[in-house]
JSON list of C-alpha atoms in Angstrom, two decimals:
[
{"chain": "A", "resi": 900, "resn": "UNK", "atom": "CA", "xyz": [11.46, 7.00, -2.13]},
{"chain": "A", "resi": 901, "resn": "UNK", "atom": "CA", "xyz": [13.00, 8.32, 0.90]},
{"chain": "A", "resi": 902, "resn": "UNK", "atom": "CA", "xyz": [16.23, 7.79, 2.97]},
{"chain": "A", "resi": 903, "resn": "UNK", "atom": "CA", "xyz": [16.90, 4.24, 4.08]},
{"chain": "A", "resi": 904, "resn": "UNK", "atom": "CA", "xyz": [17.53, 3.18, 7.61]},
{"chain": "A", "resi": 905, "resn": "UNK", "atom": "CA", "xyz": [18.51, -0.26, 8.40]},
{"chain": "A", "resi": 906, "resn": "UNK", "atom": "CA", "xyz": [18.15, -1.05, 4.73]},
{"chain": "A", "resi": 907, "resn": "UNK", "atom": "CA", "xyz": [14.49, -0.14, 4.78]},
{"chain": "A", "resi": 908, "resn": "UNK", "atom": "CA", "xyz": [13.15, 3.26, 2.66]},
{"chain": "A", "resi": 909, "resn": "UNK", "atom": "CA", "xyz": [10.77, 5.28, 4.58]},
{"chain": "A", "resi": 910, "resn": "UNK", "atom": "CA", "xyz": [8.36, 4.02, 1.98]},
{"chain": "A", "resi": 911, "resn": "UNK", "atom": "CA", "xyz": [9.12, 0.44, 2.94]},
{"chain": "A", "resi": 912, "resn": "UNK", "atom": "CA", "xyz": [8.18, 1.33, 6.73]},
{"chain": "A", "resi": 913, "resn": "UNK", "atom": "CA", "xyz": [5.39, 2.95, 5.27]},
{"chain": "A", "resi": 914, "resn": "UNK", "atom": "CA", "xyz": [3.91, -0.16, 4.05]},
{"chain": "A", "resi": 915, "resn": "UNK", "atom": "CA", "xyz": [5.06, -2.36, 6.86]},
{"chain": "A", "resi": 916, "resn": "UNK", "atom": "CA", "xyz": [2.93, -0.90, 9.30]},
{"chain": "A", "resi": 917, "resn": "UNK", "atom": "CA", "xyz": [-0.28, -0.16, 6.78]},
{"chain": "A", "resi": 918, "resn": "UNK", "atom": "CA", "xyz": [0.01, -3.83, 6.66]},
{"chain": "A", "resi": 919, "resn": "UNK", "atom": "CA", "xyz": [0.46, -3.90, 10.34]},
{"chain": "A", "resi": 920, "resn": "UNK", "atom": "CA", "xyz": [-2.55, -1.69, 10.91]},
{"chain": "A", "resi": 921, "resn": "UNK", "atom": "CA", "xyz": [-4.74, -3.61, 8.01]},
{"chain": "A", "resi": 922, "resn": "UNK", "atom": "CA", "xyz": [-4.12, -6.78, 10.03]},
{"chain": "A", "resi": 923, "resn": "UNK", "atom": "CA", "xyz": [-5.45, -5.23, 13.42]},
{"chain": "A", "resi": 924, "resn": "UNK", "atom": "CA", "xyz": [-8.57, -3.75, 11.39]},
{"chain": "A", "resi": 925, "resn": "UNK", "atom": "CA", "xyz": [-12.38, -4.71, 11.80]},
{"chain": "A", "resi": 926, "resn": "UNK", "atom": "CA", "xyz": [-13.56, -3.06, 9.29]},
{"chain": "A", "resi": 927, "resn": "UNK", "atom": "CA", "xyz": [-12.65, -0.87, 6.39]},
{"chain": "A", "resi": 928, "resn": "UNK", "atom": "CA", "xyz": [-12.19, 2.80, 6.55]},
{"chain": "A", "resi": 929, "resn": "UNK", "atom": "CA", "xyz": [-14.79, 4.85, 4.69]},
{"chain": "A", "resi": 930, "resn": "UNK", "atom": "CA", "xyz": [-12.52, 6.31, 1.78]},
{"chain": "A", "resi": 931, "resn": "UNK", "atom": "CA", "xyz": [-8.94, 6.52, 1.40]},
{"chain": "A", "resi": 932, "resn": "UNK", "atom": "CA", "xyz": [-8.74, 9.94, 3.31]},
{"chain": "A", "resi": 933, "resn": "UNK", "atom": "CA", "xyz": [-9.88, 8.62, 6.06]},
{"chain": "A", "resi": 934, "resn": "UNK", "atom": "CA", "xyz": [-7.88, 5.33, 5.84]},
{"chain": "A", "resi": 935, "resn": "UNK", "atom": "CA", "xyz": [-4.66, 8.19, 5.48]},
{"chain": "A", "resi": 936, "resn": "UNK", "atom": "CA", "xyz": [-5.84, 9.85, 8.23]},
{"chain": "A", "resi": 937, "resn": "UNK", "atom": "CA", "xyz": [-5.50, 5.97, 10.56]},
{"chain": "A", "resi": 938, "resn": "UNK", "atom": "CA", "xyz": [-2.56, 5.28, 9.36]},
{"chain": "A", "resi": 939, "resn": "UNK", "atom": "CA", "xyz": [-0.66, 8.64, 10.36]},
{"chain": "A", "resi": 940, "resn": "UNK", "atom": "CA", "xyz": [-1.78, 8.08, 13.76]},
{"chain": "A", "resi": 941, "resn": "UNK", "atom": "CA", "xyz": [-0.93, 4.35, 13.65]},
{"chain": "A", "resi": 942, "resn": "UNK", "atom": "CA", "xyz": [2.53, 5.45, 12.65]},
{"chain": "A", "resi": 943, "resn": "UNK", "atom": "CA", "xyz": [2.84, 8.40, 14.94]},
{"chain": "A", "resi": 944, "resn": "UNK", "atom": "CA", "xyz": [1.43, 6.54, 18.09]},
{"chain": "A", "resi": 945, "resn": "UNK", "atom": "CA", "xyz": [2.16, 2.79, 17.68]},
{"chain": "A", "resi": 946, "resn": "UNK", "atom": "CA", "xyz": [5.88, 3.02, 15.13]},
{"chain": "A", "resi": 947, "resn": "UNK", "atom": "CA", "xyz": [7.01, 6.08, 16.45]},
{"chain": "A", "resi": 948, "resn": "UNK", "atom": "CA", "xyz": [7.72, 7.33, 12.79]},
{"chain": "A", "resi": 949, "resn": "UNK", "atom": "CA", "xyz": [6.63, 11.01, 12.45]},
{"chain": "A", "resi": 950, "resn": "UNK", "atom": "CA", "xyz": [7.25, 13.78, 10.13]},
{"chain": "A", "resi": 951, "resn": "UNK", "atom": "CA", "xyz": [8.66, 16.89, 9.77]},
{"chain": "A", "resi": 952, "resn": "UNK", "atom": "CA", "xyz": [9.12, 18.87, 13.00]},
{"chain": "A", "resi": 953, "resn": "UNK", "atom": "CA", "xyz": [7.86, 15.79, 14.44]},
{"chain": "A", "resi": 954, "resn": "UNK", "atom": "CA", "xyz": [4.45, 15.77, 13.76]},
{"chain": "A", "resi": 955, "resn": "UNK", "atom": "CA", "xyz": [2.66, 12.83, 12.72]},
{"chain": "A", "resi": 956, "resn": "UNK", "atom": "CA", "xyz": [3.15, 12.37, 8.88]},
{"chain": "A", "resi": 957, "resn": "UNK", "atom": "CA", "xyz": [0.35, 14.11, 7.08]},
{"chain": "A", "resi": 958, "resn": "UNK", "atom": "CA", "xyz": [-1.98, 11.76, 5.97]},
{"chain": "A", "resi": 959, "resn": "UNK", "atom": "CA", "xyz": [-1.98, 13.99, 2.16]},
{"chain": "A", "resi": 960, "resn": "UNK", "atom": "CA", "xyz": [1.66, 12.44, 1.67]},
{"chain": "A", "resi": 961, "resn": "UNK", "atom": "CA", "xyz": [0.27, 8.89, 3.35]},
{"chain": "A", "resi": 962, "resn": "UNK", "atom": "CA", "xyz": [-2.90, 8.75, 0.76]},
{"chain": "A", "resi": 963, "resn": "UNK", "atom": "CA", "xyz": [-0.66, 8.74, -2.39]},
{"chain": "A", "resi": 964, "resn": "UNK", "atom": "CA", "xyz": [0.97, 4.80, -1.37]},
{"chain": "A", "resi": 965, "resn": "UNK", "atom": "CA", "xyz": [-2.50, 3.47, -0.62]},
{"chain": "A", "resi": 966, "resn": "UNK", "atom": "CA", "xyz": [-3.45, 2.17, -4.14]},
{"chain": "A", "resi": 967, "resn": "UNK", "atom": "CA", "xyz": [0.36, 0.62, -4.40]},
{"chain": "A", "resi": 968, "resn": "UNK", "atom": "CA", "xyz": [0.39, -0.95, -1.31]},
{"chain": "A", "resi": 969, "resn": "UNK", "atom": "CA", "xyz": [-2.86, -2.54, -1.90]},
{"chain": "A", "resi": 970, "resn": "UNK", "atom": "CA", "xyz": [-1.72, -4.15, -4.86]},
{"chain": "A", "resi": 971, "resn": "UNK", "atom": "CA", "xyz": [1.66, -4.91, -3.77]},
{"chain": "A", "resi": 972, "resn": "UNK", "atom": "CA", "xyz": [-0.24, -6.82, -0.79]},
{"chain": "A", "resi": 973, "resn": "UNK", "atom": "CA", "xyz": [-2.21, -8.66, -3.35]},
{"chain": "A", "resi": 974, "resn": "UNK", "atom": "CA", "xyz": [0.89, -9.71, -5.29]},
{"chain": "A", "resi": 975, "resn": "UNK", "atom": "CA", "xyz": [2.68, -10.63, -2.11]},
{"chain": "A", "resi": 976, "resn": "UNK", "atom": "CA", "xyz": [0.00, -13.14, -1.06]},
{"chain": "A", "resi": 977, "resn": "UNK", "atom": "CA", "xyz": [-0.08, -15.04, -4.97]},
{"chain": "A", "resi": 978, "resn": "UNK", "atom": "CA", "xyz": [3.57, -14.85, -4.35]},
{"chain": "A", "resi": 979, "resn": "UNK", "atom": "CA", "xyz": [3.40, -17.13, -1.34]},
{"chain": "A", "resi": 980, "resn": "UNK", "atom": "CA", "xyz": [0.64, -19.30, -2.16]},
{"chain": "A", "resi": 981, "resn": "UNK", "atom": "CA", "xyz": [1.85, -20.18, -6.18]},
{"chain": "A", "resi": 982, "resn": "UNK", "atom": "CA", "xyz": [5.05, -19.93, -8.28]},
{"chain": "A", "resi": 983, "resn": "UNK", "atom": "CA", "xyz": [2.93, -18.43, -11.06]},
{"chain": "A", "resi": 984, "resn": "UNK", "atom": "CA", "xyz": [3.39, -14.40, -11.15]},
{"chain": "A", "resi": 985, "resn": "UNK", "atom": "CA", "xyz": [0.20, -13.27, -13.23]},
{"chain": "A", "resi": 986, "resn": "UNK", "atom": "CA", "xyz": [-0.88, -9.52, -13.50]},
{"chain": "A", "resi": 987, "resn": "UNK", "atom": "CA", "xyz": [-4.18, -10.30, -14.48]},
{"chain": "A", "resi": 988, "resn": "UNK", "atom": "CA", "xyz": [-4.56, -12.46, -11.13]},
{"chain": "A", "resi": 989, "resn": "UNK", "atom": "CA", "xyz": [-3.88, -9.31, -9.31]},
{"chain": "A", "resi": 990, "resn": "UNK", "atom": "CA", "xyz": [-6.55, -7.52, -11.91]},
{"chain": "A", "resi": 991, "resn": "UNK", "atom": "CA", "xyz": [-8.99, -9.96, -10.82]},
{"chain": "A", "resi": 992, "resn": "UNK", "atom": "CA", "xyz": [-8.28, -10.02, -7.77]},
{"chain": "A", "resi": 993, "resn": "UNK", "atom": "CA", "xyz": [-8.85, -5.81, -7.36]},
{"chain": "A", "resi": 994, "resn": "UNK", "atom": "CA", "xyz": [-11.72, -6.50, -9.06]},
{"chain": "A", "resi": 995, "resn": "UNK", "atom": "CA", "xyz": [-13.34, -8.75, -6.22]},
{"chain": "A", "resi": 996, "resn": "UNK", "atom": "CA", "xyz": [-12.01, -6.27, -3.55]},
{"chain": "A", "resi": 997, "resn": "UNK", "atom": "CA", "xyz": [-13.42, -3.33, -5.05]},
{"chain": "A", "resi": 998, "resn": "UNK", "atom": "CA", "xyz": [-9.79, -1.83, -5.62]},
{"chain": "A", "resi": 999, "resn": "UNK", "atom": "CA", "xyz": [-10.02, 0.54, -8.20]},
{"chain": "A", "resi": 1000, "resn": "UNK", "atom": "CA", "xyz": [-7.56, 3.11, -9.54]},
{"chain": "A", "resi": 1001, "resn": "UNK", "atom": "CA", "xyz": [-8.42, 7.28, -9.47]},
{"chain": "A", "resi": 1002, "resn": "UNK", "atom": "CA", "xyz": [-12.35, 8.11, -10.46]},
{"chain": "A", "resi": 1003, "resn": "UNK", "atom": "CA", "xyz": [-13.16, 4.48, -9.66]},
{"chain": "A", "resi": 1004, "resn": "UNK", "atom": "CA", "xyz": [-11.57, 3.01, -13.13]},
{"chain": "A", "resi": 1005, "resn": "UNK", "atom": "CA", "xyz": [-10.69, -0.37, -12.69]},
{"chain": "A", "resi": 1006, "resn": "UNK", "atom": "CA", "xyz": [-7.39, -1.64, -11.97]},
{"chain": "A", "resi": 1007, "resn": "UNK", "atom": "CA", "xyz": [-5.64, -3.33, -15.75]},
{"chain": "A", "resi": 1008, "resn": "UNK", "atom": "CA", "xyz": [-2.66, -5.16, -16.54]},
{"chain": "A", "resi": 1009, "resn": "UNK", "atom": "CA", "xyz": [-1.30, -2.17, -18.05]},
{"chain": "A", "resi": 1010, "resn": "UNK", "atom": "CA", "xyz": [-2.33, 0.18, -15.41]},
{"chain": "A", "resi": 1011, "resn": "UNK", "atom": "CA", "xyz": [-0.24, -1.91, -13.10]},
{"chain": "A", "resi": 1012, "resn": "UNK", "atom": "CA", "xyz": [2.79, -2.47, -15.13]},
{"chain": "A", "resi": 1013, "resn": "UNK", "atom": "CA", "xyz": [2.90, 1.27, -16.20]},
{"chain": "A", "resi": 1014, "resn": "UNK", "atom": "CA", "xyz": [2.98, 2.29, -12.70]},
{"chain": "A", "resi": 1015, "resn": "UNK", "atom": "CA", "xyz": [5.67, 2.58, -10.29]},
{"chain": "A", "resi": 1016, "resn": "UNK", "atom": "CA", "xyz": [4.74, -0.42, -8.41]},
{"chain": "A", "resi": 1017, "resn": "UNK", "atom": "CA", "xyz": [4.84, -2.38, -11.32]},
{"chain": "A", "resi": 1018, "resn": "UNK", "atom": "CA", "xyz": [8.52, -1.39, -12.34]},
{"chain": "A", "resi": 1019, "resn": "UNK", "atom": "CA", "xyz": [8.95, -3.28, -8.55]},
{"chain": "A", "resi": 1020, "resn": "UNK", "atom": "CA", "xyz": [6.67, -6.21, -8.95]},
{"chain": "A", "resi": 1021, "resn": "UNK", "atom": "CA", "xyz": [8.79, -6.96, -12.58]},
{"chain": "A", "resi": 1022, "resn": "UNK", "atom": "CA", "xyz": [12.20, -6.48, -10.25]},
{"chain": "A", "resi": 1023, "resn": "UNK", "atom": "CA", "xyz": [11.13, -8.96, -8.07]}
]
């Protein structure tokens, strides 16, 4: 997941400013290549965190945390507004965002819970 500065992964950075940078937004980015390609910038020009050699971190390694993030955001926000912790809530709620998984297959219970990000939504 990366080193950890501060107590925070690179990973956890990561997601700290695409949340950051989703709160600044207008609109949505065209397709998650392009919404990569923002956030390198954003993290190059406005965090200061770069990649190797210091070049701004290449938006083919950012692209991969997108789908995670999005539903770790989700799952953060039922988090604060209700005690209840329901998977399918998050399911539903992809659904009415238009968050789908790889080849536009819709995001399921088990899709989430056999996924990285839901081995850390069950820590939690």
């Amino acid at each position: 997941m990366g080193e950890e500065v501060g107590g925070l992964t690179t990973v956890d950075r990561y997601y700290l400013a695409w949340a950051a940078h989703q709160a600044q937004r207008t609109e949505e980015p065209s397709s998650s290549t392009a919404e990569a390609a923002e956030l390198s910038r954003y993290l190059a020009d406005e965090k200061g965190l770069r990649g190797r050699g210091g070049k701004p971190v290449s938006a083919g390694n950012l692209r991969r945390y997108l789908l995670p993030f999005r539903i770790y955001h989700l799952w953060a926000e039922q988090r604060l507004h209700s005690a209840t912790r329901s998977l399918e809530v998050i399911v539903q709620k992809c659904a009415a965002q238009g968050i789908t998984a790889q080849h536009n297959r819709p995001i399921t219970a088990a899709y989430i819970a056999g996924s990285p990000i839901g081995q850390i939504l069950s820590e939690s």
